[in-house]
């Protein structure tokens, strides 16, 4: 079939559009029927880059970065050292003191390596040594939660919902049924199709089923031909986007689901309708169906029919319940309110206090912390960084392990034994656990060397 832009119908200069901007996910999904200049590149300037910049702290926390860029996105932070504030840009948690010059907010203090500082001060007596392993460092990050209610966010969510629904229905060309959402995405004018789910129970249900930091998309049809797409963005907030009030008759797939995980894995379901999905689900649960394969010595041989893969079978009941709720309850919020803010803060706390221990996050941590020429690691009992503590402890376990070479299976065993959790699991760290892990390591006189040994194994771990 001929390809045409879903926004304007143009049949040339089409491009691959990242349905979710590349910088916001490690699991890319594409729509190839979007023209390059007018409707792919321009969206980036019109609204996507604003959202990407504002979410840099979140993508850092989740180890998500653009496949095009080398570095993680930077974000503004304020650190307080001995009562003085320093403003700086961070790419990650673990690279505050990496030899660069940090100037205090009031321009009266500088922090850098000792040699560099003496050079700048031209007088050693003016330089005051800091033991970065013993000082208390307070780090403050301003999270701009306004972005979650900003028109740029609403346009981006509308674009995600529209392009995803179209890609799963192989839509090519412009359809008048999508006029409202196309107008809103391309101009920001017209009725805003986005609202916010504010029922706490829904957040809990989705959290239980999906991985930390995943994007989750669910499309369904309301009785009257309206298509809604519900988007859980990093699990932070859940939005509903009305894609059309009246779907084009060529759209056959109207019950859709995908989970896009931070480790780039995905789970996907495509069905014509919720009824068809329910039918499939019942069939999956039915006792194995056998068929006659032949008669051998008078005995009928029965073999099981080829079964459809049932790996996602556990998902269906949740999706049926969610859809039922989304179809019948219309009590969404259209902007921030006390309920929505409380939900957002709670979800944000989950993300910042949980570590997903996967190869990618462990490798990143080692590269940023055990870079060439770094000083021996001494843990700081004065400052708290829950994620870093769990990662240090994982490196410590790797260092203690007798295994010289790492692979996914060995990592799994090491974490299982030492932290009673599996790789890719979420580890939620509270104050007590942080204290415990630190004291286990610090009770070992040689822990700095063990950490170096563990880090070396991670650095040598090839794909
Ligand atoms: Zn176009």
Coordinates of C-alpha atoms and ligand atoms in Angstrom, one line a residue:
X1 CA 0.0 0.0 0.0
X2 CA 1.1 3.5 -0.7
X3 CA 2.4 5.4 2.3
X4 CA 1.1 8.9 3.1
X5 CA 1.5 11.2 6.1
X6 CA -1.2 10.7 8.7
X7 CA -1.2 14.4 9.4
X8 CA -1.4 15.9 5.9
X9 CA -1.6 13.1 3.4
X10 CA 1.7 13.9 1.7
X11 CA 3.0 10.9 -0.1
X12 CA 6.7 11.8 -0.3
X13 CA 9.6 12.7 2.1
X14 CA 8.1 10.4 4.7
X15 CA 10.2 9.6 7.8
X16 CA 10.3 7.3 10.8
X17 CA 8.7 9.1 13.6
X18 CA 9.6 8.1 17.2
X19 CA 6.1 7.8 18.6
X20 CA 7.6 8.4 22.1
X21 CA 10.6 10.8 21.8
X22 CA 13.8 8.8 21.7
X23 CA 15.2 10.7 24.7
X24 CA 12.3 9.5 26.9
X25 CA 12.4 5.8 26.3
X26 CA 14.9 2.9 25.9
X27 CA 12.3 0.9 23.9
X28 CA 11.6 2.8 20.7
X29 CA 8.3 2.5 18.8
X30 CA 7.9 4.0 15.4
X31 CA 5.3 5.3 12.9
X32 CA 6.7 5.4 9.4
X33 CA 3.8 7.4 7.9
X34 CA 4.8 10.9 9.1
X35 CA 6.3 13.4 6.8
X36 CA 9.9 14.4 7.7
X37 CA 10.0 18.2 7.9
X38 CA 6.5 19.5 8.5
X39 CA 5.3 16.8 10.9
X40 CA 8.2 15.0 12.4
X41 CA 11.0 17.4 12.9
X42 CA 8.8 20.4 13.7
X43 CA 7.1 18.6 16.6
X44 CA 10.4 18.4 18.3
X45 CA 10.8 22.2 18.4
X46 CA 7.2 22.9 19.0
X47 CA 6.7 20.8 22.1
X48 CA 8.8 17.7 22.5
X49 CA 12.1 19.3 23.4
X50 CA 10.5 21.4 26.2
X51 CA 9.2 18.2 27.8
X52 CA 12.5 16.3 27.3
X53 CA 14.4 19.1 29.0
X54 CA 12.1 19.4 31.9
X55 CA 12.1 15.6 32.5
X56 CA 16.0 15.3 32.5
X57 CA 16.1 14.4 36.1
X58 CA 13.5 11.6 35.7
X59 CA 15.3 10.1 32.7
X60 CA 18.5 10.2 34.6
X61 CA 17.0 8.4 37.6
X62 CA 15.7 5.7 35.2
X63 CA 18.9 5.4 33.2
X64 CA 17.2 6.5 30.0
X65 CA 19.0 8.4 27.3
X66 CA 18.6 9.2 23.7
X67 CA 20.1 6.5 21.4
X68 CA 21.7 9.4 19.4
X69 CA 23.5 11.1 22.3
X70 CA 26.4 9.8 24.3
X71 CA 25.6 11.4 27.5
X72 CA 22.5 11.4 29.8
X73 CA 20.6 14.6 29.7
X74 CA 21.8 17.3 32.2
X75 CA 19.7 18.9 34.8
X76 CA 20.1 21.8 37.3
X77 CA 20.8 21.0 40.9
X78 CA 21.9 22.9 44.0
X79 CA 24.3 21.2 46.4
X80 CA 25.0 22.5 49.9
X81 CA 28.5 22.0 51.3
X82 CA 29.4 23.4 54.7
X83 CA 26.5 25.8 54.5
X84 CA 27.3 27.2 51.1
X85 CA 25.1 26.6 48.1
X86 CA 26.6 25.7 44.7
X87 CA 24.5 25.7 41.5
X88 CA 25.6 23.1 38.9
X89 CA 24.5 21.0 36.0
X90 CA 24.5 17.3 36.6
X91 CA 24.4 14.4 34.2
X92 CA 24.2 11.8 36.9
X93 CA 24.2 11.4 40.6
X94 CA 27.8 10.3 40.9
X95 CA 29.8 12.9 39.3
X96 CA 29.5 16.0 41.5
X97 CA 33.2 16.3 42.2
X98 CA 34.9 15.2 39.0
X99 CA 37.7 17.7 39.0
X100 CA 35.7 20.5 37.4
X101 CA 35.4 23.9 39.0
X102 CA 32.2 24.5 40.9
X103 CA 31.4 28.1 41.9
X104 CA 29.1 28.9 44.8
X105 CA 25.8 30.7 44.1
X106 CA 27.1 33.9 45.8
X107 CA 30.4 33.7 44.0
X108 CA 32.5 33.6 47.2
X109 CA 33.6 29.9 47.1
X110 CA 35.1 27.5 44.6
X111 CA 35.4 23.8 44.8
X112 CA 37.8 21.8 42.6
X113 CA 40.7 19.4 42.8
X114 CA 43.4 20.6 45.2
X115 CA 46.0 21.4 42.6
X116 CA 43.6 23.3 40.4
X117 CA 42.2 25.3 43.3
X118 CA 45.7 26.3 44.5
X119 CA 46.5 27.4 40.9
X120 CA 43.3 29.6 40.8
X121 CA 43.8 31.0 44.3
X122 CA 47.5 31.6 43.7
X123 CA 47.9 31.3 47.5
X124 CA 47.8 27.9 49.2
X125 CA 46.7 29.5 52.6
X126 CA 43.4 30.5 51.0
X127 CA 42.6 27.0 50.0
X128 CA 40.7 24.9 52.5
X129 CA 40.8 21.1 52.0
X130 CA 37.6 19.2 51.9
X131 CA 37.4 15.5 52.5
X132 CA 34.6 14.6 50.1
X133 CA 34.1 11.3 51.8
X134 CA 33.4 12.8 55.1
X135 CA 31.6 16.0 54.5
X136 CA 27.8 16.2 54.4
X137 CA 26.5 17.0 51.0
X138 CA 22.9 18.0 50.6
X139 CA 21.6 17.9 47.0
X140 CA 18.4 19.7 46.0
X141 CA 16.7 19.3 42.7
X142 CA 13.8 21.4 41.6
X143 CA 11.3 19.2 39.8
X144 CA 9.2 21.3 37.6
X145 CA 6.0 19.4 38.0
X146 CA 4.2 22.2 36.0
X147 CA 5.5 20.4 32.9
X148 CA 3.0 17.6 33.6
X149 CA 0.1 20.0 33.1
X150 CA 1.7 22.1 30.4
X151 CA 0.3 22.4 26.9
X152 CA 3.6 21.0 25.5
X153 CA 3.0 17.8 27.5
X154 CA -0.7 17.6 26.3
X155 CA 0.4 17.9 22.7
X156 CA 3.1 15.3 23.1
X157 CA 0.7 12.8 24.8
X158 CA -1.8 13.5 22.0
X159 CA 0.9 12.8 19.4
X160 CA 1.9 9.6 21.2
X161 CA -1.7 8.3 21.4
X162 CA -2.6 9.3 17.8
X163 CA 0.6 7.9 16.1
X164 CA 0.5 4.7 18.2
X165 CA -3.2 4.0 17.4
X166 CA -2.6 4.7 13.7
X167 CA 0.5 2.5 13.5
X168 CA -1.3 -0.5 15.0
X169 CA -4.1 0.1 12.4
X170 CA -1.7 0.6 9.5
X171 CA -3.2 4.0 8.8
X172 CA -1.8 5.8 5.8
X173 CA -3.0 9.3 4.9
X174 CA -5.1 11.8 6.6
X175 CA -8.6 10.9 7.8
X176 CA -11.2 13.5 8.7
X177 CA -12.2 11.5 11.8
X178 CA -8.9 12.6 13.4
X179 CA -9.3 16.3 12.5
X180 CA -9.7 17.4 16.2
X181 CA -6.6 15.7 17.5
X182 CA -4.5 16.5 14.4
X183 CA -5.4 20.2 14.9
X184 CA -4.5 20.1 18.6
X185 CA -1.2 18.4 17.9
X186 CA -0.1 20.6 15.0
X187 CA -1.4 24.0 16.3
X188 CA -2.2 23.6 20.0
X189 CA -5.6 25.0 19.3
X190 CA -9.1 23.5 19.7
X191 CA -10.4 21.1 22.3
X192 CA -7.7 19.6 24.6
X193 CA -8.2 15.9 24.4
X194 CA -6.1 15.1 27.5
X195 CA -7.3 14.5 31.0
X196 CA -5.6 13.0 34.1
X197 CA -6.7 9.8 35.9
X198 CA -7.0 10.6 39.6
X199 CA -8.1 7.3 41.2
X200 CA -5.3 6.0 43.4
X201 CA -6.4 2.4 43.0
X202 CA -5.7 2.6 39.3
X203 CA -2.1 3.6 39.9
X204 CA -1.7 0.7 42.4
X205 CA -3.1 -1.8 39.9
X206 CA -0.8 -0.7 37.1
X207 CA 2.3 -0.5 39.5
X208 CA 1.7 -4.1 40.5
X209 CA 1.7 -5.3 36.9
X210 CA 4.4 -3.3 35.2
X211 CA 8.1 -2.6 35.8
X212 CA 9.4 0.6 37.5
X213 CA 9.6 3.5 35.1
X214 CA 7.8 1.8 32.3
X215 CA 5.5 3.6 29.8
X216 CA 2.3 1.8 29.5
X217 CA -0.3 2.4 26.8
X218 CA -3.8 1.0 26.5
X219 CA -6.3 1.7 23.7
X220 CA -9.9 0.8 23.8
X221 CA -13.2 1.6 22.1
X222 CA -16.1 3.1 24.0
X223 CA -19.5 1.8 22.8
X224 CA -20.1 4.8 20.5
X225 CA -17.0 4.5 18.4
X226 CA -14.9 6.8 20.6
X227 CA -11.3 5.7 20.9
X228 CA -9.4 6.5 24.0
X229 CA -5.7 5.8 24.7
X230 CA -4.6 5.8 28.3
X231 CA -0.9 6.5 28.8
X232 CA 1.0 5.9 32.0
X233 CA 4.1 8.1 31.6
X234 CA 7.0 6.5 33.6
X235 CA 4.3 5.5 36.1
X236 CA 4.4 9.1 37.3
X237 CA 1.0 10.2 36.0
X238 CA -1.7 8.4 34.0
X239 CA -3.4 10.4 31.3
X240 CA -6.4 9.7 29.0
X241 CA -6.3 11.0 25.5
X242 CA -9.5 11.0 23.4
X243 CA -8.1 10.1 19.9
X244 CA -11.4 10.4 18.0
X245 CA -15.0 10.5 18.9
X246 CA -15.8 8.4 15.8
X247 CA -13.2 6.0 14.5
X248 CA -12.7 5.5 10.7
X249 CA -14.3 2.2 9.6
X250 CA -10.9 0.9 8.4
X251 CA -9.6 0.7 11.9
X252 CA -9.7 -2.9 12.9
X253 CA -7.6 -3.1 16.0
X254 CA -9.3 -1.3 18.8
X255 CA -8.0 -3.1 21.9
X256 CA -4.3 -2.5 22.2
X257 CA -1.7 -2.7 25.0
X258 CA 2.0 -2.1 25.2
X259 CA 4.4 -1.8 28.1
X260 CA 7.8 -0.2 27.3
X261 CA 10.4 -1.0 29.9
X262 CA 13.5 0.9 30.9
X263 CA 15.6 -2.2 30.1
X264 CA 14.2 -1.9 26.5
X265 CA 12.0 -5.0 26.8
X266 CA 8.3 -4.7 25.8
X267 CA 5.1 -6.6 26.2
X268 CA 2.4 -6.1 23.6
X269 CA -1.2 -7.2 22.9
X270 CA -3.2 -6.4 19.7
X271 CA -6.9 -7.3 19.5
X272 CA -9.8 -6.2 17.3
X273 CA -12.0 -5.5 20.4
X274 CA -12.3 -6.2 24.1
X275 CA -14.8 -8.9 23.2
X276 CA -12.3 -10.7 21.0
X277 CA -9.7 -10.4 23.7
X278 CA -12.1 -11.9 26.2
X279 CA -12.8 -14.7 23.9
X280 CA -9.1 -15.4 23.4
X281 CA -8.6 -15.3 27.2
X282 CA -11.3 -17.9 27.8
X283 CA -9.8 -20.1 25.2
X284 CA -6.3 -19.8 26.8
X285 CA -7.7 -20.9 30.1
X286 CA -9.7 -23.8 28.6
X287 CA -8.2 -27.2 29.4
X288 CA -5.7 -28.2 26.7
X289 CA -7.5 -29.2 23.6
X290 CA -6.3 -32.4 22.0
X291 CA -6.7 -33.6 18.5
X292 CA -6.5 -37.1 17.1
X293 CA -3.1 -37.8 15.5
X294 CA -3.8 -41.3 14.3
X295 CA -4.4 -44.8 15.5
X296 CA -1.5 -47.0 16.4
X297 CA -2.2 -50.7 17.2
X298 CA -5.8 -49.9 17.8
X299 CA -5.0 -47.1 20.2
X300 CA -6.0 -43.5 19.3
X301 CA -3.2 -41.2 19.7
X302 CA -4.2 -37.7 20.9
X303 CA -1.8 -34.8 20.7
X304 CA -2.3 -31.3 22.0
X305 CA -3.2 -28.7 19.4
X306 CA -0.6 -26.1 18.8
X307 CA -1.2 -23.7 21.6
X308 CA -0.9 -20.0 21.3
X309 CA 1.7 -18.4 23.4
X310 CA 0.2 -17.6 26.7
X311 CA 3.0 -15.6 28.2
X312 CA 0.8 -12.6 28.7
X313 CA -2.1 -14.4 30.1
X314 CA -1.8 -12.8 33.5
X315 CA -2.2 -9.4 31.9
X316 CA -5.8 -9.9 30.6
X317 CA -7.8 -9.7 33.8
X318 CA -6.1 -6.4 34.8
X319 CA -6.7 -4.9 31.3
X320 CA -10.4 -6.0 31.4
X321 CA -10.8 -4.4 34.8
X322 CA -9.0 -1.2 33.8
X323 CA -10.9 -0.8 30.6
X324 CA -14.2 -1.3 32.4
X325 CA -13.2 1.5 34.8
X326 CA -12.1 3.8 32.0
X327 CA -15.2 3.3 30.0
X328 CA -17.7 3.8 32.8
X329 CA -16.0 6.4 35.0
X330 CA -15.4 9.8 33.6
X331 CA -14.1 11.5 36.8
X332 CA -10.7 12.6 35.4
X333 CA -9.0 15.8 36.4
X334 CA -8.2 18.4 33.8
X335 CA -5.4 20.0 35.7
X336 CA -3.5 19.8 38.9
X337 CA -5.4 19.5 42.2
X338 CA -4.5 18.2 45.7
X339 CA -5.3 14.6 44.7
X340 CA -3.3 14.6 41.5
X341 CA -0.3 16.3 43.2
X342 CA -0.3 13.7 46.0
X343 CA -0.3 10.9 43.5
X344 CA 2.5 12.5 41.5
X345 CA 4.7 13.0 44.6
X346 CA 4.1 9.5 45.8
X347 CA 5.0 8.0 42.4
X348 CA 8.0 10.2 42.2
X349 CA 9.2 9.0 45.5
X350 CA 9.0 5.4 44.3
X351 CA 11.1 6.2 41.4
X352 CA 13.8 8.1 43.3
X353 CA 14.0 5.5 46.1
X354 CA 14.0 2.4 44.0
X355 CA 17.0 1.0 42.1
X356 CA 16.5 -1.3 39.2
X357 CA 19.6 -3.5 39.3
X358 CA 20.3 -4.2 35.7
X359 CA 23.4 -4.4 33.7
X360 CA 22.9 -0.9 32.2
X361 CA 22.5 0.8 35.6
X362 CA 25.4 -1.0 37.2
X363 CA 27.7 -0.3 34.2
X364 CA 26.7 3.4 34.2
X365 CA 27.4 3.7 37.9
X366 CA 30.8 2.1 37.6
X367 CA 31.8 4.3 34.7
X368 CA 30.8 7.4 36.6
X369 CA 32.2 6.4 39.9
X370 CA 35.3 4.3 39.2
X371 CA 36.6 6.4 36.3
X372 CA 40.4 6.3 35.5
X373 CA 42.3 8.2 38.2
X374 CA 39.5 8.2 40.8
X375 CA 40.5 8.1 44.4
X376 CA 39.8 5.0 46.5
X377 CA 36.2 4.8 47.5
X378 CA 35.5 5.6 51.2
X379 CA 31.8 5.6 52.0
X380 CA 30.4 8.7 53.5
X381 CA 28.3 8.1 56.6
X382 CA 27.1 11.7 56.7
X383 CA 25.3 11.8 53.5
X384 CA 22.4 9.8 52.2
X385 CA 22.1 8.5 48.6
X386 CA 19.9 5.4 48.7
X387 CA 20.4 4.4 45.1
X388 CA 24.2 4.8 45.2
X389 CA 24.3 2.7 48.4
X390 CA 22.5 -0.2 46.8
X391 CA 24.7 0.1 43.8
X392 CA 27.9 0.2 45.9
X393 CA 26.6 -2.8 47.8
X394 CA 26.0 -4.7 44.5
X395 CA 29.6 -3.9 43.4
X396 CA 30.8 -5.0 46.8
X397 CA 28.9 -8.4 46.4
X398 CA 30.4 -8.7 42.9
X399 CA 33.9 -8.0 44.3
X400 CA 33.4 -10.6 47.1
X401 CA 32.1 -13.3 44.7
X402 CA 34.5 -16.0 43.6
X403 CA 33.3 -15.7 40.0
X404 CA 35.9 -13.8 38.0
X405 CA 33.8 -13.2 34.9
X406 CA 30.3 -11.7 35.0
X407 CA 27.3 -12.6 32.8
X408 CA 23.6 -12.1 33.3
X409 CA 23.2 -15.4 35.1
X410 CA 26.0 -14.9 37.5
X411 CA 24.8 -11.4 38.3
X412 CA 21.4 -12.8 39.0
X413 CA 22.9 -15.4 41.4
X414 CA 25.1 -12.8 43.2
X415 CA 22.2 -10.4 43.8
X416 CA 19.9 -13.2 44.7
X417 CA 22.2 -14.4 47.4
X418 CA 23.3 -11.1 48.7
X419 CA 20.3 -8.9 48.5
X420 CA 17.5 -11.5 48.2
X421 CA 16.3 -10.0 45.0
X422 CA 16.7 -10.8 41.4
X423 CA 18.3 -8.8 38.7
X424 CA 15.9 -6.4 37.1
X425 CA 13.9 -6.3 40.3
X426 CA 13.0 -3.1 42.0
X427 CA 14.8 -2.6 45.3
X428 CA 13.1 0.0 47.5
X429 CA 15.5 1.4 49.9
X430 CA 14.5 3.0 53.2
X431 CA 16.8 4.7 55.8
X432 CA 17.2 1.6 57.8
X433 CA 18.3 -0.5 54.8
X434 CA 20.7 2.2 53.7
X435 CA 22.3 2.2 57.1
X436 CA 22.5 -1.6 57.2
X437 CA 24.1 -1.9 53.8
X438 CA 26.7 0.7 54.7
X439 CA 27.6 -0.8 58.0
X440 CA 28.0 -4.3 56.5
X441 CA 30.5 -2.9 54.0
X442 CA 32.3 -0.6 56.5
X443 CA 32.7 -3.5 59.0
X444 CA 35.0 -5.0 56.4
X445 CA 38.4 -3.3 56.7
X446 CA 39.2 -4.0 53.1
X447 CA 35.9 -2.9 51.6
X448 CA 37.6 -0.2 49.4
X449 CA 39.7 -2.9 47.7
X450 CA 36.7 -5.2 47.3
X451 CA 34.8 -2.4 45.6
X452 CA 37.7 -1.9 43.2
X453 CA 37.7 -5.6 42.4
X454 CA 34.0 -5.6 41.8
X455 CA 34.2 -2.5 39.6
X456 CA 37.0 -4.1 37.5
X457 CA 34.8 -7.1 36.9
X458 CA 32.0 -4.9 35.7
X459 CA 34.3 -2.9 33.4
X460 CA 35.5 -6.2 31.9
X461 CA 32.0 -7.4 31.4
X462 CA 31.5 -7.3 27.7
X463 CA 28.2 -8.0 25.9
Ligands
LIG1 ZN1 2.7 15.7 7.0

